[in-house]
Coordinates of C-alpha atoms in Angstrom, one line a residue:
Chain W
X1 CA 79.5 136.4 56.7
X2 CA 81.4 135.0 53.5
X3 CA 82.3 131.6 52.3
X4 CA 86.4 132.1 53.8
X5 CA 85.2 132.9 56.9
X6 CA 82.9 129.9 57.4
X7 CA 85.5 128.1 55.6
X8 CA 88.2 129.2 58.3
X9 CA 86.1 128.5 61.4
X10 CA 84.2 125.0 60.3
X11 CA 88.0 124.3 59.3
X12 CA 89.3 125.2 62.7
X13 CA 86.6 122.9 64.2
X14 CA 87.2 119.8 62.1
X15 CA 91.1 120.2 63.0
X16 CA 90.6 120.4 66.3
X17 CA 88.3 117.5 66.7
X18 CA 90.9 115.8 64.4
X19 CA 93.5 116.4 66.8
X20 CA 91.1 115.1 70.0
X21 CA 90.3 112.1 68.4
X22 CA 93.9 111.0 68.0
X23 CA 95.7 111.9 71.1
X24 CA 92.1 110.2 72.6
X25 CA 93.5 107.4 70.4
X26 CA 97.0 107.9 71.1
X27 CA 96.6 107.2 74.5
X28 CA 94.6 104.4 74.1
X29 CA 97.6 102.5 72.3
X30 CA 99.5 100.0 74.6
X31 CA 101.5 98.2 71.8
X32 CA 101.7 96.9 68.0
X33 CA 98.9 94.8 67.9
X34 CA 96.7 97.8 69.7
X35 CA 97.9 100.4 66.8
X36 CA 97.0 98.2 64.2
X37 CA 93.9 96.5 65.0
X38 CA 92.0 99.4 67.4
X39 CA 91.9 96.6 70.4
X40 CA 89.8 94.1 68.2
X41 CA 86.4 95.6 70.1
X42 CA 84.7 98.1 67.7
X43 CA 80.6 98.4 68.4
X44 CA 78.3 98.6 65.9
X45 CA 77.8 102.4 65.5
X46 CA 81.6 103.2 65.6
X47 CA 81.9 100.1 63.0
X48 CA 79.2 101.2 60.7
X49 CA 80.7 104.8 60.4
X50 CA 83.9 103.6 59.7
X51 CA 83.1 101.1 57.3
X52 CA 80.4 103.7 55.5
X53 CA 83.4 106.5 55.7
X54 CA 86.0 104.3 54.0
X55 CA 83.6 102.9 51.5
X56 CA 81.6 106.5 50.5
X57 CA 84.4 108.2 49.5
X58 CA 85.1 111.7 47.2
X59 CA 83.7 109.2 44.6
X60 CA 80.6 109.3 46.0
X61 CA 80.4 112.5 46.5
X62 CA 81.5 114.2 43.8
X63 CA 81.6 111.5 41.4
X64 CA 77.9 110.4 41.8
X65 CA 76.3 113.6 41.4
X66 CA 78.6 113.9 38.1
X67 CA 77.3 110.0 37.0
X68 CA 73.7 111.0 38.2
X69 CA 73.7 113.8 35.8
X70 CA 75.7 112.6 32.5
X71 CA 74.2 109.1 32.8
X72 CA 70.8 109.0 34.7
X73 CA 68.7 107.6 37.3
X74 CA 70.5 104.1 36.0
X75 CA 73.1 105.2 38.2
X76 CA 70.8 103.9 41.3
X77 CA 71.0 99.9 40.1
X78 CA 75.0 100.9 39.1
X79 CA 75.8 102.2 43.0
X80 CA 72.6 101.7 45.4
X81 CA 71.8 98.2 44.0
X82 CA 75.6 97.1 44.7
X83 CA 75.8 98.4 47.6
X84 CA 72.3 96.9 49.6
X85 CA 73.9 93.5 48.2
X86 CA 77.5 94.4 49.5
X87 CA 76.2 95.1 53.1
X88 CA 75.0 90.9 53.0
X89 CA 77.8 90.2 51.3
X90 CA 79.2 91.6 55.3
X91 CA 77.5 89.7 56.9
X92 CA 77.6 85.9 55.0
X93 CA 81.9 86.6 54.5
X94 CA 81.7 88.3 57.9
X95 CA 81.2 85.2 59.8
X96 CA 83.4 82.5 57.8
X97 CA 86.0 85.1 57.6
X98 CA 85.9 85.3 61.6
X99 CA 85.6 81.7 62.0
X100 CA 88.7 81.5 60.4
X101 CA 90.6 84.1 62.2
X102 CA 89.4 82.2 65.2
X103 CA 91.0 78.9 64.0
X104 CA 94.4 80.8 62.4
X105 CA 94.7 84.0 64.2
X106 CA 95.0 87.4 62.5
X107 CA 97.9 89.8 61.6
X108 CA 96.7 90.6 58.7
X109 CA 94.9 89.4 54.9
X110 CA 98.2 88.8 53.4
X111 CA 99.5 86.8 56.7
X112 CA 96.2 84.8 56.8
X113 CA 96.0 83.7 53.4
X114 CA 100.2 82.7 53.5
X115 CA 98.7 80.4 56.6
X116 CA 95.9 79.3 54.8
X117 CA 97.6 78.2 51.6
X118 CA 100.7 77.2 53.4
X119 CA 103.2 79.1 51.0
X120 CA 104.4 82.8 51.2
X121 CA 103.5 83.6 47.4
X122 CA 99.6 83.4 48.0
X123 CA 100.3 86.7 50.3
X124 CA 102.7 88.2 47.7
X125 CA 100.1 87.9 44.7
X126 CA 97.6 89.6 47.1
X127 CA 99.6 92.5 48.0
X128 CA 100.6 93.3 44.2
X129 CA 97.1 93.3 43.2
X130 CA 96.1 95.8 46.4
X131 CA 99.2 98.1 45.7
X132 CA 98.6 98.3 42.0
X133 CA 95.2 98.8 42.6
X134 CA 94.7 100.6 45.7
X135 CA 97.1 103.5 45.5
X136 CA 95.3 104.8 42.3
X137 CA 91.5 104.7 44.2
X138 CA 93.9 106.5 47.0
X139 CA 94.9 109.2 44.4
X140 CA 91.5 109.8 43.0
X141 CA 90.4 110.9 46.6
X142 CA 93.3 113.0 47.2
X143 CA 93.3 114.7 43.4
X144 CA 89.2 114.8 43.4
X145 CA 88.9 117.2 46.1
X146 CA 92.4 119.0 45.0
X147 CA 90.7 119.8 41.8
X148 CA 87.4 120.9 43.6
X149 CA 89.1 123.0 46.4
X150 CA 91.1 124.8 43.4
X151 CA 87.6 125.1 41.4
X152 CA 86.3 126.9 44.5
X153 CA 89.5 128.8 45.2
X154 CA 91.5 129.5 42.1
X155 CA 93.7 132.0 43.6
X156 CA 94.5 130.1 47.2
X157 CA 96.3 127.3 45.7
X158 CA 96.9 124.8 42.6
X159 CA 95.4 121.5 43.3
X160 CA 99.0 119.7 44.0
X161 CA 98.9 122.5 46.7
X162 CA 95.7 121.6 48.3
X163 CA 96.8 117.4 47.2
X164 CA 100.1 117.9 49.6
X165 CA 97.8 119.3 52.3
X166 CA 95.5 116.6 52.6
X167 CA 98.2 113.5 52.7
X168 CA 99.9 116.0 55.5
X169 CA 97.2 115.7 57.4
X170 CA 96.1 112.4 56.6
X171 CA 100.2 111.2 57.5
X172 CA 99.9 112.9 60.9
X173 CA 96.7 111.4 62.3
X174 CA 96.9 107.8 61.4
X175 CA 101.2 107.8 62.1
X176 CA 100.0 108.9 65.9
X177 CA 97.1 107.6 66.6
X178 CA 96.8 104.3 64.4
X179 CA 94.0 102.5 63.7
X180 CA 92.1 103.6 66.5
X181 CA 92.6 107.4 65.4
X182 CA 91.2 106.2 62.0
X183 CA 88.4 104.9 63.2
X184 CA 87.3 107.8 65.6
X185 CA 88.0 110.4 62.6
X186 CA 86.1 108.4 59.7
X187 CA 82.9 108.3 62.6
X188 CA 83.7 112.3 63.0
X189 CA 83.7 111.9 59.1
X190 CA 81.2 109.7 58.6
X191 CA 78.8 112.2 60.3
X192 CA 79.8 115.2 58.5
X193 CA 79.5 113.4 55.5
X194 CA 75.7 111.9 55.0
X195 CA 74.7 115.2 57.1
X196 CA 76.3 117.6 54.4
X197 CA 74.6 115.5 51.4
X198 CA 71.1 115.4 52.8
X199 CA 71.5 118.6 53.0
X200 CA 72.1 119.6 49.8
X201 CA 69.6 117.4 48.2
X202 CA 67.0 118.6 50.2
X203 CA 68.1 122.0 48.9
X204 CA 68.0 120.8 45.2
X205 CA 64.4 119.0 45.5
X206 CA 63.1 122.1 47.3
X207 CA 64.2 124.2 44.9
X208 CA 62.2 122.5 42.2
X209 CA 59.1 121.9 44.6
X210 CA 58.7 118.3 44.9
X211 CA 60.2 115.0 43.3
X212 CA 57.8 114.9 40.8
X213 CA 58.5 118.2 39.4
X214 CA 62.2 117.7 39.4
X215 CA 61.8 114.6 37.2
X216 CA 59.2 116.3 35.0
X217 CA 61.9 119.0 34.4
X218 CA 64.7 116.3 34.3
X219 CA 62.1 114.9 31.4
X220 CA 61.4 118.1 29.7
X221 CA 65.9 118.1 29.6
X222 CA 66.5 115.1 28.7
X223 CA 64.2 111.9 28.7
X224 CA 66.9 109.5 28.0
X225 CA 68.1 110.1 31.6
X226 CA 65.2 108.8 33.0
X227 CA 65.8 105.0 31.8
X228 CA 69.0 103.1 31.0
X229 CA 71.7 102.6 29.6
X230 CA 71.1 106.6 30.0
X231 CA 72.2 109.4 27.1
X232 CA 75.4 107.7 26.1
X233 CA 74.9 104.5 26.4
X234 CA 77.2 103.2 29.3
X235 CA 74.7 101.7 31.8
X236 CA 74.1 98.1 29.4
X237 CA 72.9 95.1 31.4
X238 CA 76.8 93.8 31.0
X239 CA 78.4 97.0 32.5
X240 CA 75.7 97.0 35.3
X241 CA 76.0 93.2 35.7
X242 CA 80.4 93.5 36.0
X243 CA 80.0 96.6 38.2
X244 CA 77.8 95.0 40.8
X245 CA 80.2 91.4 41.0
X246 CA 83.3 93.9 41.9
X247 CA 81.3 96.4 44.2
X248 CA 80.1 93.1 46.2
X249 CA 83.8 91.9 46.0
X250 CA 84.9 94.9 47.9
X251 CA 84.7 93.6 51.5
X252 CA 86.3 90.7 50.6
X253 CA 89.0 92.0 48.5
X254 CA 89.9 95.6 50.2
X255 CA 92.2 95.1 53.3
X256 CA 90.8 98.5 54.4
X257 CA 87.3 96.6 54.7
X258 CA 88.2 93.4 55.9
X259 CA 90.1 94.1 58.3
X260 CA 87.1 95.7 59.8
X261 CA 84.9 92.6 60.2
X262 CA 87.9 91.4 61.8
X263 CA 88.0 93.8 64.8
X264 CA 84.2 93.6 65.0
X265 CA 83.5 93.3 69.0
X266 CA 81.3 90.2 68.0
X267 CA 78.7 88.6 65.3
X268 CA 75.9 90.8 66.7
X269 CA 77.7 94.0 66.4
X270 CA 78.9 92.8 63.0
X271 CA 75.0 92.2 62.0
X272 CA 74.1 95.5 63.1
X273 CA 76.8 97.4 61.3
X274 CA 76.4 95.6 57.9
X275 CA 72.4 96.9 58.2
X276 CA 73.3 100.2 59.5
X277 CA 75.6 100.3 56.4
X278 CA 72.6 99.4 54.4
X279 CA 70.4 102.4 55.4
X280 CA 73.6 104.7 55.6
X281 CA 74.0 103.8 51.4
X282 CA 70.4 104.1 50.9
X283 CA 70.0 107.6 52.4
X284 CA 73.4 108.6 50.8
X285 CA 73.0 107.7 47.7
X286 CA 69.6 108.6 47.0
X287 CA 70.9 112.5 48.3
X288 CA 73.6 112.4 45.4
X289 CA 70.9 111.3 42.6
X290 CA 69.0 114.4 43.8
X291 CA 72.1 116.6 43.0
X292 CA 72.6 115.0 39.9
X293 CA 69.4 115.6 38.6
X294 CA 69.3 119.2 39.9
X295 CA 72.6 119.3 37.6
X296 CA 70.8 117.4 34.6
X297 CA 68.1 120.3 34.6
X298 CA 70.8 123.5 35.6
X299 CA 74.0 122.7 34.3
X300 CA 73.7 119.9 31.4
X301 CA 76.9 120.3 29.3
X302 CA 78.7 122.9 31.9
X303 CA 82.1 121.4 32.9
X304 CA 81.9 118.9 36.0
X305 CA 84.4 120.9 38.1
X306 CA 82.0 124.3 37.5
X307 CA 78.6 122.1 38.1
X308 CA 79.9 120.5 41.6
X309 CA 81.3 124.1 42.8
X310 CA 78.4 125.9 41.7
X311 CA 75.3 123.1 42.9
X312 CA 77.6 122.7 46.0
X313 CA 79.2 126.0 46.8
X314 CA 77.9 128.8 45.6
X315 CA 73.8 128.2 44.8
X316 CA 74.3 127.3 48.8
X317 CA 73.9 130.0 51.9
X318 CA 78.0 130.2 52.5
X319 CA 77.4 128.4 55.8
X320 CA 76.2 125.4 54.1
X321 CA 78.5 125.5 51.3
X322 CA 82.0 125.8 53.9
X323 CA 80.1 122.9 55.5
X324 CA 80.1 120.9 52.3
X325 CA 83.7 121.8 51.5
X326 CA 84.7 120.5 55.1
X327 CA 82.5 117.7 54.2
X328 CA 84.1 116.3 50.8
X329 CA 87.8 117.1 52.3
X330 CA 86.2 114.4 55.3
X331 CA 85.3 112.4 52.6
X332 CA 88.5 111.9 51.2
X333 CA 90.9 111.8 53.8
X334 CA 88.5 108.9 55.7
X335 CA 88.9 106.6 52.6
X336 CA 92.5 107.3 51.8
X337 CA 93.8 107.1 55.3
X338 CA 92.3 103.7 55.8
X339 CA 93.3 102.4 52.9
X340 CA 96.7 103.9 52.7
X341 CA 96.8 102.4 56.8
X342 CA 95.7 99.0 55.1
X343 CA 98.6 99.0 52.9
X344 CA 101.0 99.3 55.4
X345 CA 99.4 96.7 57.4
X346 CA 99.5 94.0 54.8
X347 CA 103.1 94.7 54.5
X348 CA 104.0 94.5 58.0
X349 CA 101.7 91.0 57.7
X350 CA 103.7 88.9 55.7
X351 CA 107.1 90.0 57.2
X352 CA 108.9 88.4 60.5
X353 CA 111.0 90.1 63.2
X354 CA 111.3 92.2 66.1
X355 CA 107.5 94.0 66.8
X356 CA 109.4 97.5 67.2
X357 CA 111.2 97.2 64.0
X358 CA 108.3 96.0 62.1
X359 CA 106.3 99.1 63.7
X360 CA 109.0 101.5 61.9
X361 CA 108.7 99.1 58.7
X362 CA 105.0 99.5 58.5
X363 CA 104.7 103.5 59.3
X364 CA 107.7 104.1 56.9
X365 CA 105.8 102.4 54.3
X366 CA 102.6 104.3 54.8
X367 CA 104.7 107.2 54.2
X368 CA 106.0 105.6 50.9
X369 CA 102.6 104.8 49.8
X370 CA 101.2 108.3 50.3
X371 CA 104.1 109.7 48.3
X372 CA 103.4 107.3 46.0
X373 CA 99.5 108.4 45.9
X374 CA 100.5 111.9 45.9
X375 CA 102.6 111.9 43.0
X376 CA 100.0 109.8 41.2
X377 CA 97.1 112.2 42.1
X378 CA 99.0 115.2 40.3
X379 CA 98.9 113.0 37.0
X380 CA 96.2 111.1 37.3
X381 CA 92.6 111.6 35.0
X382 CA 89.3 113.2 36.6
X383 CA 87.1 110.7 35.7
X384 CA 86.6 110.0 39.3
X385 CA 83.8 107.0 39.6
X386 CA 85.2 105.4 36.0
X387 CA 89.0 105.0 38.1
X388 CA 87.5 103.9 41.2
X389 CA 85.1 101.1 39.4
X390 CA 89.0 100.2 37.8
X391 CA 90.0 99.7 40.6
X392 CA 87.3 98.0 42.4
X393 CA 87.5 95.6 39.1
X394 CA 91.0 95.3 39.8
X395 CA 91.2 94.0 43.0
X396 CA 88.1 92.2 42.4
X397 CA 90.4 89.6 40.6
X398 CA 91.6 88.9 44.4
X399 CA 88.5 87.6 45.3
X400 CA 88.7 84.1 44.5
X401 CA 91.9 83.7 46.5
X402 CA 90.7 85.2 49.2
X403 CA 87.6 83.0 49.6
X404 CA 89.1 80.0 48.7
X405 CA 91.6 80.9 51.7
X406 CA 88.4 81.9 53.9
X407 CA 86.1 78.6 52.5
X408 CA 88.7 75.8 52.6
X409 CA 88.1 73.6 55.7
X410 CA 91.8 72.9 55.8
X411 CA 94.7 74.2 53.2
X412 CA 93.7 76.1 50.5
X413 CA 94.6 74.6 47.0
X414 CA 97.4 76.0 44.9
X415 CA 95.4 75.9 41.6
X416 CA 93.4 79.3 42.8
X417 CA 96.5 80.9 43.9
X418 CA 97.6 80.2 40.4
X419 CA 94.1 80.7 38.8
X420 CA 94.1 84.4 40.9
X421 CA 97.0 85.5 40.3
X422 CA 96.9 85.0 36.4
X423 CA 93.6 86.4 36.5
X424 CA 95.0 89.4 37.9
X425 CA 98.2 89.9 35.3
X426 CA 95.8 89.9 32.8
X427 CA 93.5 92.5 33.9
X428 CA 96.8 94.5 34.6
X429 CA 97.8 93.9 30.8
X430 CA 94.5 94.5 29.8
X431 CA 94.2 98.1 31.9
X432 CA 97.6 99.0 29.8
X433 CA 95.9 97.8 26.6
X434 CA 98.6 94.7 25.8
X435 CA 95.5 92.5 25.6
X436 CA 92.0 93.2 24.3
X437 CA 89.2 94.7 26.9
X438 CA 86.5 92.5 25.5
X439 CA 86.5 89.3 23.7
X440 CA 83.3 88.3 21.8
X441 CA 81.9 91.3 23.2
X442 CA 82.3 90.2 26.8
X443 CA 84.2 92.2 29.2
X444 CA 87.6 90.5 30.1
X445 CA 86.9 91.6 33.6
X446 CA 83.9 89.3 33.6
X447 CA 85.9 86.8 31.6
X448 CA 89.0 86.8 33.8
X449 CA 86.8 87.0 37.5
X450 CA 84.4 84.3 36.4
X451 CA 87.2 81.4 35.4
X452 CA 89.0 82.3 38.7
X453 CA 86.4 82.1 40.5
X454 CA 85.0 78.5 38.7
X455 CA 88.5 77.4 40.0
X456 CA 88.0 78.5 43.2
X457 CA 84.4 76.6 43.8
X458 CA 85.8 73.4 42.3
X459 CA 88.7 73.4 44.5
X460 CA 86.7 74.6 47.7
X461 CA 84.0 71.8 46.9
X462 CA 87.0 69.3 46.3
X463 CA 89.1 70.1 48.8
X464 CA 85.7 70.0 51.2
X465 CA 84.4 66.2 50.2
X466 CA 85.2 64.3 53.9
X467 CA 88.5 62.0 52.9
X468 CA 87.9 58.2 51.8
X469 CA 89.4 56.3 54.8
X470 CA 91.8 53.9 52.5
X471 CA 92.2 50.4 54.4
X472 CA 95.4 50.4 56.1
X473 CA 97.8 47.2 54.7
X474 CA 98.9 45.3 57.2
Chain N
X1 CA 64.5 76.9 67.3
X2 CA 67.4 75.6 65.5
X3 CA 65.3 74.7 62.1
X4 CA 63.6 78.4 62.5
X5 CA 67.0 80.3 62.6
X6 CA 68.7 78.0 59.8
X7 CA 65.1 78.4 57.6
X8 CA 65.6 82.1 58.3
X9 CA 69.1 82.3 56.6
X10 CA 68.1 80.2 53.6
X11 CA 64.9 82.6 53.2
X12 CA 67.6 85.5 53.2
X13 CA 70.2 84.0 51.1
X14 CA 67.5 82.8 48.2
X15 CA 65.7 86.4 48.7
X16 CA 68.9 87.7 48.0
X17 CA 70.0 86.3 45.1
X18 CA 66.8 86.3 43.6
X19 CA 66.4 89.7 43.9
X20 CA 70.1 90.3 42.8
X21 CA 69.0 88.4 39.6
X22 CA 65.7 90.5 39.2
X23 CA 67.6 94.0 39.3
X24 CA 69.5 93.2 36.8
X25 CA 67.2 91.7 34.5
X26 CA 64.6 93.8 31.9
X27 CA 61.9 93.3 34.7
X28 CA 63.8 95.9 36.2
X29 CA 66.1 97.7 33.6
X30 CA 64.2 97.9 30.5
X31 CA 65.9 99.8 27.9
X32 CA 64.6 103.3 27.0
X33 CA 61.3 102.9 29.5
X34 CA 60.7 105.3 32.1
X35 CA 56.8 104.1 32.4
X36 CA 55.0 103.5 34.6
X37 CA 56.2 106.5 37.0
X38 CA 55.2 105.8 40.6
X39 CA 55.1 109.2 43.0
X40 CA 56.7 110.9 40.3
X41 CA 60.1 108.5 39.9
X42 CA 60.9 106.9 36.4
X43 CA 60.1 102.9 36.0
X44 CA 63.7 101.5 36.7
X45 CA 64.0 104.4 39.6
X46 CA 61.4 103.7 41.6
X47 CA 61.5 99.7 41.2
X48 CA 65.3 100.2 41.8
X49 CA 63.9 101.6 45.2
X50 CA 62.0 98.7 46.1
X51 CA 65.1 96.3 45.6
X52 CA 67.1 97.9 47.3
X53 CA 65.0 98.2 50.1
X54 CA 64.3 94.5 49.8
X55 CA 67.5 93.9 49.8
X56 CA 67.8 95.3 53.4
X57 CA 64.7 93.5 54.6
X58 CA 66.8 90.6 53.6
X59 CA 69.6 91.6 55.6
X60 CA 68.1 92.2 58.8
X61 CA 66.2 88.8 58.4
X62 CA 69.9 87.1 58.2
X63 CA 71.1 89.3 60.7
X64 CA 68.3 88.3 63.1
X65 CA 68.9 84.9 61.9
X66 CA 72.9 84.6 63.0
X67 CA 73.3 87.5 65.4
X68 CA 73.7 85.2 68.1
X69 CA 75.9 82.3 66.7
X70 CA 79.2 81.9 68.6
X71 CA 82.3 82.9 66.5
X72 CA 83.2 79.5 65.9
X73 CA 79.4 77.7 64.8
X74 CA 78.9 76.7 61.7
X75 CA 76.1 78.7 59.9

């Protein structure tokens, strides 16, 4: 039977268990709160799917197999490194974060850092930096598997074509079914996801015969792949070093991901996800350094559209290869909807009014930022994992308000709203080159994150110290 | 039981860091080496490996550690 046909039915099946999942979820909605936050309960399975289905994304899947290949097995301390540190990262701003929540209650980042700093502006400088940030990782998902499902299909459809189909899709699930229909799709997802990659990299190892043989061949290709910073010299100690401070940033600074240790069911189930996340990365990520090197050694300087459709697709039996197709259109739809969900949540956070109307607010403005992220995925680059490390940099520069907010015993100080929110105008300034990328050869990322977040300890240490008790004057 | 579960965190936080530290040092990223190879995998590869999976070790021992503090204990 032929690739369309497996194509058609797997297809058929994933839609249908789309469909399930959200009326299931549908029904389960008794109000606002319900729609946005699942019911606050999630278990640890369900919460380590979701979280590893929003965070391993159409980067990972068809970005890492591209970095694997171009810049070697340097690529593991660049992504696995990160995210095994990320997954305690969890667990440590897991528990002050839902301390917090306890003491403040939760409607939202944006509406809990306005309560912890006391002044509206905190929550606006946070939702700039996710919107500016956020819908261009959401257009790389969307445009990443447009330009693979066109590579595949030249004929069918141009990849705005296949683009508009997934935000459809995406739009129609997560406007029904909320959160909840989220959640129960990125676990559907999440399945699909590391299932089709070990899959394929057991394919790609087998075909060489063991792992040793594949990096003897990898060797005889190339040698330089084997070590960092790799053949062109991207992977230095300082790129490594900035990449893994943002990656570890990312539950803190990606609504999408906090507000998932939020609706944890409780600290044990929060424990158990952050490990499961742990092995989930490990196996994941080792898969795609497997593709990558079976690239290095078959398709070294073919175009990275025709070395993903071919080492994907079509060295595949057609059964596997629809699988993997239905698999990386999973993978992006699970990270954008979340994310395009958060954005609309953190909106509806730092307004006031009538639940209903702020129900239409919210849902109309995920249907503004998908727009948005459409239109932006028809113009944006394909350096996939380069645009979603900007933005994890990006929103990185967050991260000092946001634990300042978490750390604070009481109000959080002004001087890291201020400190943030600079930080974060000039990283944007920087991204659209009106100020220098590096400045005595260090990376203004690293610059900008590393003041902030000097700021930010100084304040939360101040701010911490028990009070003098001054003698009162009679 | 107290001092055992607070020792355990500190263990997991220090491990943590200090292996953070290490992977991102030459110890484990030296420039143009790929020797030793271990079961076939380049130098930073396979010592990447270990880390990482050290790195988990470390996470279960905090998740052991605070799995059972109440949402509003301080860690």
């Amino acid at each position: 039977m032929s690739l369309t046909y497996w194509l058609i039915a797997l297809g058929l099946i994933y839609l249908g268990s789309l469909v399930i999942a959200t009326l299931s979820a549908r029904k389960q909605n008794e109000g606002g709160g319900e729609f946005l936050t699942a019911g606050g309960d999630l278990g640890f399975l369900l919460g380590g799917l979701t979280v590893a289905a929003t965070l391993f994304s159409t980067f990972t899947l068809l970005g890492m197999p591209d970095f694997f290949r171009t810049h070697g097995v340097g690529g593991w301390i660049f992504l696995a490194i990160s995210d095994a540190a990320l997954a305690f990262v969890i667990i440590w701003f897991g528990i002050h974060l839902r301390r917090k929540v306890v003491e403040k209650g939760f409607r939202g980042v944006a509406g809990l850092i306005q309560d912890c700093y006391g002044n509206r502006w905190s929550g606006y400088v946070y939702l700039v930096g996710v919107f500016v940030f956020m819908v261009p990782y959401v257009s790389i998902q969307i445009r990443g598997i447009g330009i693979f499902m066109s590579a595949i299909f030249p004929e069918f459809m141009p990849i705005w074509g296949w683009a508009a189909c997934i935000v459809a899709v995406m739009l129609c699930y997560s406007e029904l079914g909320g959160l909840k229909a989220i959640i129960y799709a990125d676990a559907i997802q999440g399945v699909i996801l590391l299932s089709v990659t070990l899959l394929i990299a057991y394919g790609c190892v087998n075909s060489f015969g063991s792992l040793q043989l594949m990096f003897e061949e990898v060797r005889v290709s190339s040698e330089a792949l084997l070590s960092v910073p790799g053949p062109k010299g991207l992977l230095t100690t300082q790129f490594l070093v900035a990449s893994f401070v943002v990656i570890i940033m990312v539950p803190l600074t990606q609504p999408q991901m906090t507000i998932r240790l939020v609706i944890m069911s409780d600290t044990k189930s929060l424990c158990r996800m952050a490990i499961l996340l742990s092995l989930f990365a490990t196996a994941i990520i080792g898969a795609t350094l497997a593709v990558g090197m079976y690239g290095a050694v078959h398709y070294p300087d073919t175009e990275t559209s025709a070395f993903l459709a071919n080492t994907l697709i079509f060295d595949q039996l057609p059964v596997i290869g629809a699988t993997v197709a239905i698999g990386l259109i999973a993978a992006a739809i699970s990270t954008a909807d979340s994310q395009l969900f958060a954005l609309g949540s953190e909106l509806r956070s730092v307004l006031t009014g009538d639940d209903q109307k702020l129900m239409r607010i919210t849902k109309a403005a995920i249907i503004l930022f998908a727009l948005t992220a459409l239109i932006t995925a028809i113009f944006t680059g394909n350096e996939l994992v380069m645009l979603a490390r900007l933005s994890f940099a990006g929103t990185a520069m967050l991260a000092p308000l946001i634990l300042a907010a978490v750390l604070t015993p009481n109000k959080a100080g002004n001087e890291v709203m201020f400190a943030s929110g600079t930080a974060l105008f000039l990283f944007i300034g920087s991204v659209f080159g009106l100020i220098p990328e590096a400045y005595n050869g260090i990376r203004i990322d690293l610059i900008l994150l590393g003041s902030s977040l000097l700021v930010a300890v100084i304040s939360i240490y101040v701010r911490s110290r028990p009070q003098s008790v001054k003698p009162a004057i009679q | 039981m107290e001092k055992y579960r607070v020792f355990l965190w500190s263990m997991s936080c220090v491990g943590m860091v200090v292996l953070s530290i290490i992977s991102l040092s030459p110890l484990a990223i030296p420039p143009g080496k790929y020797l030793p190879m271990l079961f076939g995998l380049p130098y930073s590869l396979w010592v990447g490996v270990a880390i990482s999976l050290a790195m988990l070790l470390m996470t279960v021992l905090a998740a052991v550690s605070i799995s059972n503090l109440a949402e509003n204990e301080e860690i």
